[in-house]
PDB file of C-alpha atoms in Angstrom:
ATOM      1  CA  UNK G   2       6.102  16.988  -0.340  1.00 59.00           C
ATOM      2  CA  UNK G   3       4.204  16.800  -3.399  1.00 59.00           C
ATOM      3  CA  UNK G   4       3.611  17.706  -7.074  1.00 57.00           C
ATOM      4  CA  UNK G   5       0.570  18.029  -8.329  1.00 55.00           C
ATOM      5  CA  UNK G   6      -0.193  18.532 -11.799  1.00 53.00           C
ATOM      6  CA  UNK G   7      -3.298  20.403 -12.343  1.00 49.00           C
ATOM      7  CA  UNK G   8      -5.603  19.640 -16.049  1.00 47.00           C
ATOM      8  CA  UNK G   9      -4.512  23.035 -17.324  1.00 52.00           C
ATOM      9  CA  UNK G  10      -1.015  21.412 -17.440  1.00 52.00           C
ATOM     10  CA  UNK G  11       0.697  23.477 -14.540  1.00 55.00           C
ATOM     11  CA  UNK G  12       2.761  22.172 -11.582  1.00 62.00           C
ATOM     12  CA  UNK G  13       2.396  22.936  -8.092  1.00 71.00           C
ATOM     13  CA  UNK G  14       4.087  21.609  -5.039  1.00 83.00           C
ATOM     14  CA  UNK G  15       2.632  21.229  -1.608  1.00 89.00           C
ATOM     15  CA  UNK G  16       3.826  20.180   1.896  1.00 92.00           C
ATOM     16  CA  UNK G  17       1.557  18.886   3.679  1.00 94.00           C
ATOM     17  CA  UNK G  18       1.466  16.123   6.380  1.00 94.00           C
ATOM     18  CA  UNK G  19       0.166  14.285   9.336  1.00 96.00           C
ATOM     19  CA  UNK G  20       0.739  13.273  13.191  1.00 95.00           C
ATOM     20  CA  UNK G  21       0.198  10.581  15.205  1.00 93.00           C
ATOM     21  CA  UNK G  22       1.948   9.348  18.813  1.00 88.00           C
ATOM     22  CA  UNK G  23      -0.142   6.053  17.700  1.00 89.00           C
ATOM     23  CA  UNK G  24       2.704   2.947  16.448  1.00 85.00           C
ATOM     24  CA  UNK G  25       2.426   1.717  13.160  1.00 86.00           C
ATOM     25  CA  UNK G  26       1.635  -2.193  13.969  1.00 83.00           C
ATOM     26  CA  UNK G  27      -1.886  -2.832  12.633  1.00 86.00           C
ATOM     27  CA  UNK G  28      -2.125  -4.051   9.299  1.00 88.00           C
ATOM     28  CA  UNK G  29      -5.980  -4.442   8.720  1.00 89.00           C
ATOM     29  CA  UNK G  30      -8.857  -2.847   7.099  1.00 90.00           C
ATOM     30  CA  UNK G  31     -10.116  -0.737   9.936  1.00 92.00           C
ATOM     31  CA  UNK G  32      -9.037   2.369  10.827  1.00 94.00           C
ATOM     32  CA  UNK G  33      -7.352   2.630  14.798  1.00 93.00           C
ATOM     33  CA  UNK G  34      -5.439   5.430  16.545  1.00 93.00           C
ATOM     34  CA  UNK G  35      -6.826   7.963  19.133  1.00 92.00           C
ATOM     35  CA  UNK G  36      -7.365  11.980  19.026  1.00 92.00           C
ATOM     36  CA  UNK G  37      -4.252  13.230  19.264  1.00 92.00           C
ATOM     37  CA  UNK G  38      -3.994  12.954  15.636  1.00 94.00           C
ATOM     38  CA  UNK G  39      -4.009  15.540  13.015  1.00 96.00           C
ATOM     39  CA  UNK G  40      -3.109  16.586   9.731  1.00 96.00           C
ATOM     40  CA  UNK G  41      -1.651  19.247   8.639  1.00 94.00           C
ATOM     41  CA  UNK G  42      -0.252  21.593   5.701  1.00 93.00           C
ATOM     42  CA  UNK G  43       2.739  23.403   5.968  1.00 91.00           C
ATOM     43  CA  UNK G  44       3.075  25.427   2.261  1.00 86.00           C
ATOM     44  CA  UNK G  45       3.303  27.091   0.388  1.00 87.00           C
ATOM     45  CA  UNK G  46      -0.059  28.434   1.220  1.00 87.00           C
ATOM     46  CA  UNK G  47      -0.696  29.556   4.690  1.00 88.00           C
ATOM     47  CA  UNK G  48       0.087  26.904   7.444  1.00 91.00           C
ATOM     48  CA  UNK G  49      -3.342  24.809   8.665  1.00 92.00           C
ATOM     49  CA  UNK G  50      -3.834  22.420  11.284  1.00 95.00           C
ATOM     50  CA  UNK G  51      -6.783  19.932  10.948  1.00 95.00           C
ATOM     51  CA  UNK G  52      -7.465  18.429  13.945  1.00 95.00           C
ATOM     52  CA  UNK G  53     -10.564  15.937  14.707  1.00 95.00           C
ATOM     53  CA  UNK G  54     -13.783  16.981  15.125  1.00 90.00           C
ATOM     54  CA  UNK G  55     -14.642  14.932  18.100  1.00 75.00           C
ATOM     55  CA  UNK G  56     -12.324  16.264  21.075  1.00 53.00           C
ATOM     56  CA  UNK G  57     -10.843  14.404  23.257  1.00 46.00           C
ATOM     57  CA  UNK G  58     -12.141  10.628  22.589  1.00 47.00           C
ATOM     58  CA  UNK G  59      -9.761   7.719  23.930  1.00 45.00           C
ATOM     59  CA  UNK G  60      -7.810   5.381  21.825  1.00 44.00           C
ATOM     60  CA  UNK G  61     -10.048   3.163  19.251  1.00 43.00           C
ATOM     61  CA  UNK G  62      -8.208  -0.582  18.399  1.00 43.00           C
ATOM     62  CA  UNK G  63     -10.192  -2.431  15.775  1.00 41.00           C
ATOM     63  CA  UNK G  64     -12.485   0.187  14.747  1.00 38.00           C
ATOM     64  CA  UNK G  65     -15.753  -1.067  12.422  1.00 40.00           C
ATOM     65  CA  UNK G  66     -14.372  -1.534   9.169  1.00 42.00           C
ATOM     66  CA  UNK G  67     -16.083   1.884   7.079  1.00 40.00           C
ATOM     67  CA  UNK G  68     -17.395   2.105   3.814  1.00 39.00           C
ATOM     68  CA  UNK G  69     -18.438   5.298   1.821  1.00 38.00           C
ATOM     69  CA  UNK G  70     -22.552   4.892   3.146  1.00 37.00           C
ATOM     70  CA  UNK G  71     -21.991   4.464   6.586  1.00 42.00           C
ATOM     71  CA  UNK G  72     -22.806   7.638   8.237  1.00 44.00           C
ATOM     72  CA  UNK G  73     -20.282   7.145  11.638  1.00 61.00           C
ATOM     73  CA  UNK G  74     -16.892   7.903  10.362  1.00 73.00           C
ATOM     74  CA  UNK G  75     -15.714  10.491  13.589  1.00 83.00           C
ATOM     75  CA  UNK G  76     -13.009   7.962  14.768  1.00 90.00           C
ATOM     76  CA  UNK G  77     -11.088   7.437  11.596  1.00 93.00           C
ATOM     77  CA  UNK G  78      -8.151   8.457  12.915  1.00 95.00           C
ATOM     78  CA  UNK G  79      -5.029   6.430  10.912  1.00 95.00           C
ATOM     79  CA  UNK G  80      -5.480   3.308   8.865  1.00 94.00           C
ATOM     80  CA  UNK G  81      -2.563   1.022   7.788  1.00 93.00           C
ATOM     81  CA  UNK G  82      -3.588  -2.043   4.981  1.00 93.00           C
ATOM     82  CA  UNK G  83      -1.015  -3.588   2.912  1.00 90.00           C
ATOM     83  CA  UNK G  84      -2.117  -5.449  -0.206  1.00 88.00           C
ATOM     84  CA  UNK G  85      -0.319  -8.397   0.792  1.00 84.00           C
ATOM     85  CA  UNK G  86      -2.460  -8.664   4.198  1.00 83.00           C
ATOM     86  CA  UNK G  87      -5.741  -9.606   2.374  1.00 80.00           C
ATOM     87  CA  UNK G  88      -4.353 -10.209  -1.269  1.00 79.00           C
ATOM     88  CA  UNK G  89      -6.336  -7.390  -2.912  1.00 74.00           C
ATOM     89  CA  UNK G  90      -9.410  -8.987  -2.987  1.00 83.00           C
ATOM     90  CA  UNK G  91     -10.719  -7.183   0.322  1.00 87.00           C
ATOM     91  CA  UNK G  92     -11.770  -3.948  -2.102  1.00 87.00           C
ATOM     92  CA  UNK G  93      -9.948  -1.245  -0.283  1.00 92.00           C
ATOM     93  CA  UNK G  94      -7.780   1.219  -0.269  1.00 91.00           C
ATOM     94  CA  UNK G  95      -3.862  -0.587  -0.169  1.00 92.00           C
ATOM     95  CA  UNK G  96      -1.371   1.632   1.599  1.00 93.00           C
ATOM     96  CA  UNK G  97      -1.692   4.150   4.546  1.00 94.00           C
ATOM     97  CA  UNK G  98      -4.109   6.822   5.303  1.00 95.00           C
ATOM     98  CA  UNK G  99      -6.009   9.417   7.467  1.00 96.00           C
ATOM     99  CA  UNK G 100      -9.397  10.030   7.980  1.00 95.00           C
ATOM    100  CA  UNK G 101     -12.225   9.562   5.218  1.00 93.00           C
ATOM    101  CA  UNK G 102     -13.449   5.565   4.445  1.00 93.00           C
ATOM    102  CA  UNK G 103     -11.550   2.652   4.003  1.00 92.00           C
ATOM    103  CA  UNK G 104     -12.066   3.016   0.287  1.00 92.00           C
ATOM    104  CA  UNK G 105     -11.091   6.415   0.313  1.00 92.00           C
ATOM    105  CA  UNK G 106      -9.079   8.278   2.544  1.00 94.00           C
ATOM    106  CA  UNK G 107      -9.079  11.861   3.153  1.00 94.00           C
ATOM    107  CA  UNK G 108      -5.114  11.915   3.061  1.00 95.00           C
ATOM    108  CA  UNK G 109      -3.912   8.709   1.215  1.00 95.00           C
ATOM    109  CA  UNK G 110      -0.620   7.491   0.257  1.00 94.00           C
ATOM    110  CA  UNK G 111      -0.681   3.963  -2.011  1.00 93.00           C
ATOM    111  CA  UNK G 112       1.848   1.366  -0.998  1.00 90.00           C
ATOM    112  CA  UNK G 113       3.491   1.938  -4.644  1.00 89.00           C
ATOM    113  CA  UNK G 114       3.254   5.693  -4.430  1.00 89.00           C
ATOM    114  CA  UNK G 115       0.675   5.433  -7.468  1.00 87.00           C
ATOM    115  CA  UNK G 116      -2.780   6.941  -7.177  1.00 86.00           C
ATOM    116  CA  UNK G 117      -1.811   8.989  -4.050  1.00 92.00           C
ATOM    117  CA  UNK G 118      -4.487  11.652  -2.892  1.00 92.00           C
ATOM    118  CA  UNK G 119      -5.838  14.119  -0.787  1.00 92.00           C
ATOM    119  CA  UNK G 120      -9.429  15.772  -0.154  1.00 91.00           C
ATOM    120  CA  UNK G 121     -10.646  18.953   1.933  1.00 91.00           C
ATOM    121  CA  UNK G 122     -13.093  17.547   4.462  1.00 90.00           C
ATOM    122  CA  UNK G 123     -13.865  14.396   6.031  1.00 92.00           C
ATOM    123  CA  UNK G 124     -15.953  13.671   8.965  1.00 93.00           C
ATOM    124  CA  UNK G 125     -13.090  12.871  11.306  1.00 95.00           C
ATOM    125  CA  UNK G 126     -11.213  16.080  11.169  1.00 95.00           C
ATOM    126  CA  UNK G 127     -11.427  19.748  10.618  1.00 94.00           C
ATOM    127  CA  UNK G 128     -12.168  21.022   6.830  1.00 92.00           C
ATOM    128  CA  UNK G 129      -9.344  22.520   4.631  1.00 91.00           C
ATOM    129  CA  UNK G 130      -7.041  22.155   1.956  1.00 90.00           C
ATOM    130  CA  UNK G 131      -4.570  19.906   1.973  1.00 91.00           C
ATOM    131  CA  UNK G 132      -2.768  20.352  -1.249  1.00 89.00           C
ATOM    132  CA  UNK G 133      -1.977  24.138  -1.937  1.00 83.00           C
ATOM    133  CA  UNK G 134      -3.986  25.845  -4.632  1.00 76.00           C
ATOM    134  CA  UNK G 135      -7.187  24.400  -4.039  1.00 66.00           C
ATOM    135  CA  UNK G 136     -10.496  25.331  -1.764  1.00 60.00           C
ATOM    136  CA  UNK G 137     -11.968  23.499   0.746  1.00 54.00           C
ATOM    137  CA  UNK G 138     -13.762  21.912  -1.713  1.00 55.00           C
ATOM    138  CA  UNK G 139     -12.065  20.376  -3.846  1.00 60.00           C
ATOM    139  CA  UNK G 140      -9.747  16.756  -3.461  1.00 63.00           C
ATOM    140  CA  UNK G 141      -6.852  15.820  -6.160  1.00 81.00           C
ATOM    141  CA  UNK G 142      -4.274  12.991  -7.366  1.00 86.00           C
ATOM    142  CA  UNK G 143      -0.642  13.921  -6.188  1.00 88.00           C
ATOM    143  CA  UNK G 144       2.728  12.494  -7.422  1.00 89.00           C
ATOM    144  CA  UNK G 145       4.913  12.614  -4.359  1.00 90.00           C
ATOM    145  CA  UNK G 146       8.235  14.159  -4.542  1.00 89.00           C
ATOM    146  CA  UNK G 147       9.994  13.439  -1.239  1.00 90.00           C
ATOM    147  CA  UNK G 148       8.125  11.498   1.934  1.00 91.00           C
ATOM    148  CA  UNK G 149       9.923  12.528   5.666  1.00 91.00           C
ATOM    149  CA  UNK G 150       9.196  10.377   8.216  1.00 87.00           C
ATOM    150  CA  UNK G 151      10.235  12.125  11.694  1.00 87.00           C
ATOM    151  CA  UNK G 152      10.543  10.840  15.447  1.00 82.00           C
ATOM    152  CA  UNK G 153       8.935  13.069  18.044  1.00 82.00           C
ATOM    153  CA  UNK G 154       9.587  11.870  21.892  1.00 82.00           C
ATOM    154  CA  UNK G 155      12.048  11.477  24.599  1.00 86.00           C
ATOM    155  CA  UNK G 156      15.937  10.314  23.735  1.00 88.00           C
ATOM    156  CA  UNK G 157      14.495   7.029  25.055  1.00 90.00           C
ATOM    157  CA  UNK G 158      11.805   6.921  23.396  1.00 83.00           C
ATOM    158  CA  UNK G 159      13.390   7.504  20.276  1.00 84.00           C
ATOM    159  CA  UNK G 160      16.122   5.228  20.918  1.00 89.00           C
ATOM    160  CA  UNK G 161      13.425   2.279  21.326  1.00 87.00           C
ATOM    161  CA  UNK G 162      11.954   2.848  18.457  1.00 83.00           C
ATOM    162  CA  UNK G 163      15.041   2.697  16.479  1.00 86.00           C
ATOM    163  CA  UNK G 164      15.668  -0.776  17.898  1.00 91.00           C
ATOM    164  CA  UNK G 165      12.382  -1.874  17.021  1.00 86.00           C
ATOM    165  CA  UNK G 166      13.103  -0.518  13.479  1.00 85.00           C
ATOM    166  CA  UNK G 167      16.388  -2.541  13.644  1.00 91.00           C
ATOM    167  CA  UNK G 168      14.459  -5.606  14.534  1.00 90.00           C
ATOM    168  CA  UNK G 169      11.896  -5.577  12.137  1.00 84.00           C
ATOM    169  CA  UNK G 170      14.402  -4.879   9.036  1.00 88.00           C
ATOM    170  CA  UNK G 171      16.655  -8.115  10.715  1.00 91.00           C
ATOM    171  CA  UNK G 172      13.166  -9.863  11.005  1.00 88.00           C
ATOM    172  CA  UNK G 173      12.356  -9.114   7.056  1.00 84.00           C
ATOM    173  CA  UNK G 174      16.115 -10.114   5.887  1.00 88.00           C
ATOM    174  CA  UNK G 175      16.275 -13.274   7.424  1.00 87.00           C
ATOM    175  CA  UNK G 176      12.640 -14.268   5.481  1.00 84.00           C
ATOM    176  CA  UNK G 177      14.288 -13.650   2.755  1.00 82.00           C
ATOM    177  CA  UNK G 178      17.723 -15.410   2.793  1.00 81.00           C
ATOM    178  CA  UNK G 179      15.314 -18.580   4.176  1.00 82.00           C
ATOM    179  CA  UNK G 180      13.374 -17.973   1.020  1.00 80.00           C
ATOM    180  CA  UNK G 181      16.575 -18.122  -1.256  1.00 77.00           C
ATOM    181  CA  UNK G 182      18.440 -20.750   0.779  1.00 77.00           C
ATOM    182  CA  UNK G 183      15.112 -23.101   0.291  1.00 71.00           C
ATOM    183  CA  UNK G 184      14.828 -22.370  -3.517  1.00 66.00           C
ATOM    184  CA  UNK G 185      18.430 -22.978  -4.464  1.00 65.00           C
ATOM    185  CA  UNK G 186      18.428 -26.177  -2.459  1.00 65.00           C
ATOM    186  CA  UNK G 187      15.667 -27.675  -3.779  1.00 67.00           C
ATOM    187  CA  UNK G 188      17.259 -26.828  -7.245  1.00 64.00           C
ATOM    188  CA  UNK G 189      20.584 -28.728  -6.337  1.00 64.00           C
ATOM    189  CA  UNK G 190      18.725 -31.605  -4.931  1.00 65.00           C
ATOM    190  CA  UNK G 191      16.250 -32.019  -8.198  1.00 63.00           C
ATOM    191  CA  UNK G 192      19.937 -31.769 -10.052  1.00 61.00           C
ATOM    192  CA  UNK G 193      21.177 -34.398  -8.238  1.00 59.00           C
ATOM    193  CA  UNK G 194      18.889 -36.638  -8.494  1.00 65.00           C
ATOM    194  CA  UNK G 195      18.396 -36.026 -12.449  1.00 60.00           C
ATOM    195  CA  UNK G 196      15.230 -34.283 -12.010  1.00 57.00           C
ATOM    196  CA  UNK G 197      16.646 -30.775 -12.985  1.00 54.00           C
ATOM    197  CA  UNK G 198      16.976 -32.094 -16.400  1.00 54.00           C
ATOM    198  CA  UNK G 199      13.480 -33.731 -17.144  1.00 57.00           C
ATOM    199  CA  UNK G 200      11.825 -30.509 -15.813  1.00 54.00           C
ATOM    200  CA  UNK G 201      13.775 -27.932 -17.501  1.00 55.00           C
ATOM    201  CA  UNK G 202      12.431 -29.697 -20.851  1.00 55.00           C
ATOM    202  CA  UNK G 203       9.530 -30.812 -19.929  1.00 59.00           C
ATOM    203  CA  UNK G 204       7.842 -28.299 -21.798  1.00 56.00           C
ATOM    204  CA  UNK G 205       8.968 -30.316 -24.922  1.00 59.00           C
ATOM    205  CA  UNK G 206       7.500 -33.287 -24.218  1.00 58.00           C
ATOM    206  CA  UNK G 207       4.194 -30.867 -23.461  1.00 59.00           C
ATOM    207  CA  UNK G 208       4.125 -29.655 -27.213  1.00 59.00           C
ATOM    208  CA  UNK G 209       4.696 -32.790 -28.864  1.00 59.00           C
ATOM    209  CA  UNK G 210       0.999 -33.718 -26.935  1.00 56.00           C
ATOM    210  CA  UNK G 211      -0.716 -30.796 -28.454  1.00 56.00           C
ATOM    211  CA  UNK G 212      -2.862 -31.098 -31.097  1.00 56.00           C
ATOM    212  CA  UNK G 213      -1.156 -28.887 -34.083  1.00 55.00           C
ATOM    213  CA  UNK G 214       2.047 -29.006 -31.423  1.00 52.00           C
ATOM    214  CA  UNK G 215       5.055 -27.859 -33.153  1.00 53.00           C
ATOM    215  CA  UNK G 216       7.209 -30.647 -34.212  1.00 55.00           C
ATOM    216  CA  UNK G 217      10.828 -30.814 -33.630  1.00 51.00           C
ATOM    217  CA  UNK G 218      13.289 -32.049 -36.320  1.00 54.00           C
ATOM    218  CA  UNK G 219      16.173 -34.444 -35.050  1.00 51.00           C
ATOM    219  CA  UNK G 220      19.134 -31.956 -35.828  1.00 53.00           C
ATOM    220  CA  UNK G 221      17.019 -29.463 -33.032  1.00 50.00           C
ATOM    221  CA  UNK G 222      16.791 -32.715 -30.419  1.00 48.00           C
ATOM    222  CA  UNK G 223      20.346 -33.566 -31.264  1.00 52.00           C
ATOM    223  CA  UNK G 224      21.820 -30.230 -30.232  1.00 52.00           C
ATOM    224  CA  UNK G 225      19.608 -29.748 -27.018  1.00 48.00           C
ATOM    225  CA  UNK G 226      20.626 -32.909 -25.995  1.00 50.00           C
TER     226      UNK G 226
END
């Protein structure tokens, strides 16, 4: 659900989405997935349903990484690229998204929910308006409101995935209490050894080496001492 703010300084709200029975688990800059994808818009305009344009083509892993002039963009399905995976220098779009480029999904949502956006038409699916409001031809900025994220399968099926959910939240704690154990140890090790000390003021011994480096009385040494 979103709210989008139009230039004549009035609010709408849209509910739109998108469907996939393709996981989640490639982070790159291509685009992957398989036809039985779609997107879709629920309200408060009449209900749509994009599907893609090509019919019933198999799965695509790995597809060609796109760009805005490349002319074959049929199979971009879903697309998945964290920041962190190429450190922002890789020049596109950071977060997930449906059809359209890599640079420029049709339906995008950034990774920090800022500079989210959807267009009308794409070469991978059907034409229409995603965000209510607008015509097929137009594409906007939305602040999002609410995201839902829902499970469609088998009690099985579900029930895996929750477990794999389980195991990748375990997976992402334990990083991070290894993180903290390894930075507060090294701390108590350079403290006892004295080195906590000579690099917590080491940045005084820096200034006095600067030319026009500020110059520290003996009352200020005394009491930091």
């Amino acid at each position: 659900r979103s709210k989008d703010c139009r230039s004549e300084g009035k609010c709408g709200t849209s509910v739109f989405g998108a469907y996939t029975v393709t996981p989640w688990d490639q982070e790159s800059g291509s685009f992957y997935g398989n036809s039985d994808c779609f997107l879709l818009r629920l309200g408060p305009d009449a209900m749509g349903v994009y599907r893609p344009k090509g019919g019933g083509d198999k799965i695509v892993e790995g597809f060609k990484k796109t760009s805005r002039s490349e002319s074959n963009n049929s199979h971009n399905f879903m697309y998945f690229n964290p920041e962190a995976r190429s450190k922002g220098y890789d020049g596109l779009a950071h977060g997930i998204g449906f059809g359209g480029t890599a640079e420029a999904p049709r339906l995008f949502i950034d990774e920090v929910l800022d500079g989210c956006r959807a267009s009308s038409d794409d070469m991978t699916f059907e034409n229409g308006p995603l965000l209510s409001g607008l015509d097929s031809s137009n594409s906007s900025h939305f602040d999002v409101e609410a995201i839902e994220v829902w499970g469609v399968g088998t009690s099985s099926q579900i029930d895996e995935a929750l477990l794999a959910r389980d195991g990748q939240r375990e997976d992402a704690a334990k990083k991070i209490r290894q993180a903290m154990k390894g930075a507060k140890g090294q701390f108590l090790e350079d403290f006892q050894s004295g080195l906590a000390g000579s690099k917590l003021f080491q940045h005084r011994q820096e200034m006095r080496g600067r030319d026009g480096g500020c110059d520290l009385d003996e009352d200020d040494e005394d009491r930091t001492e």
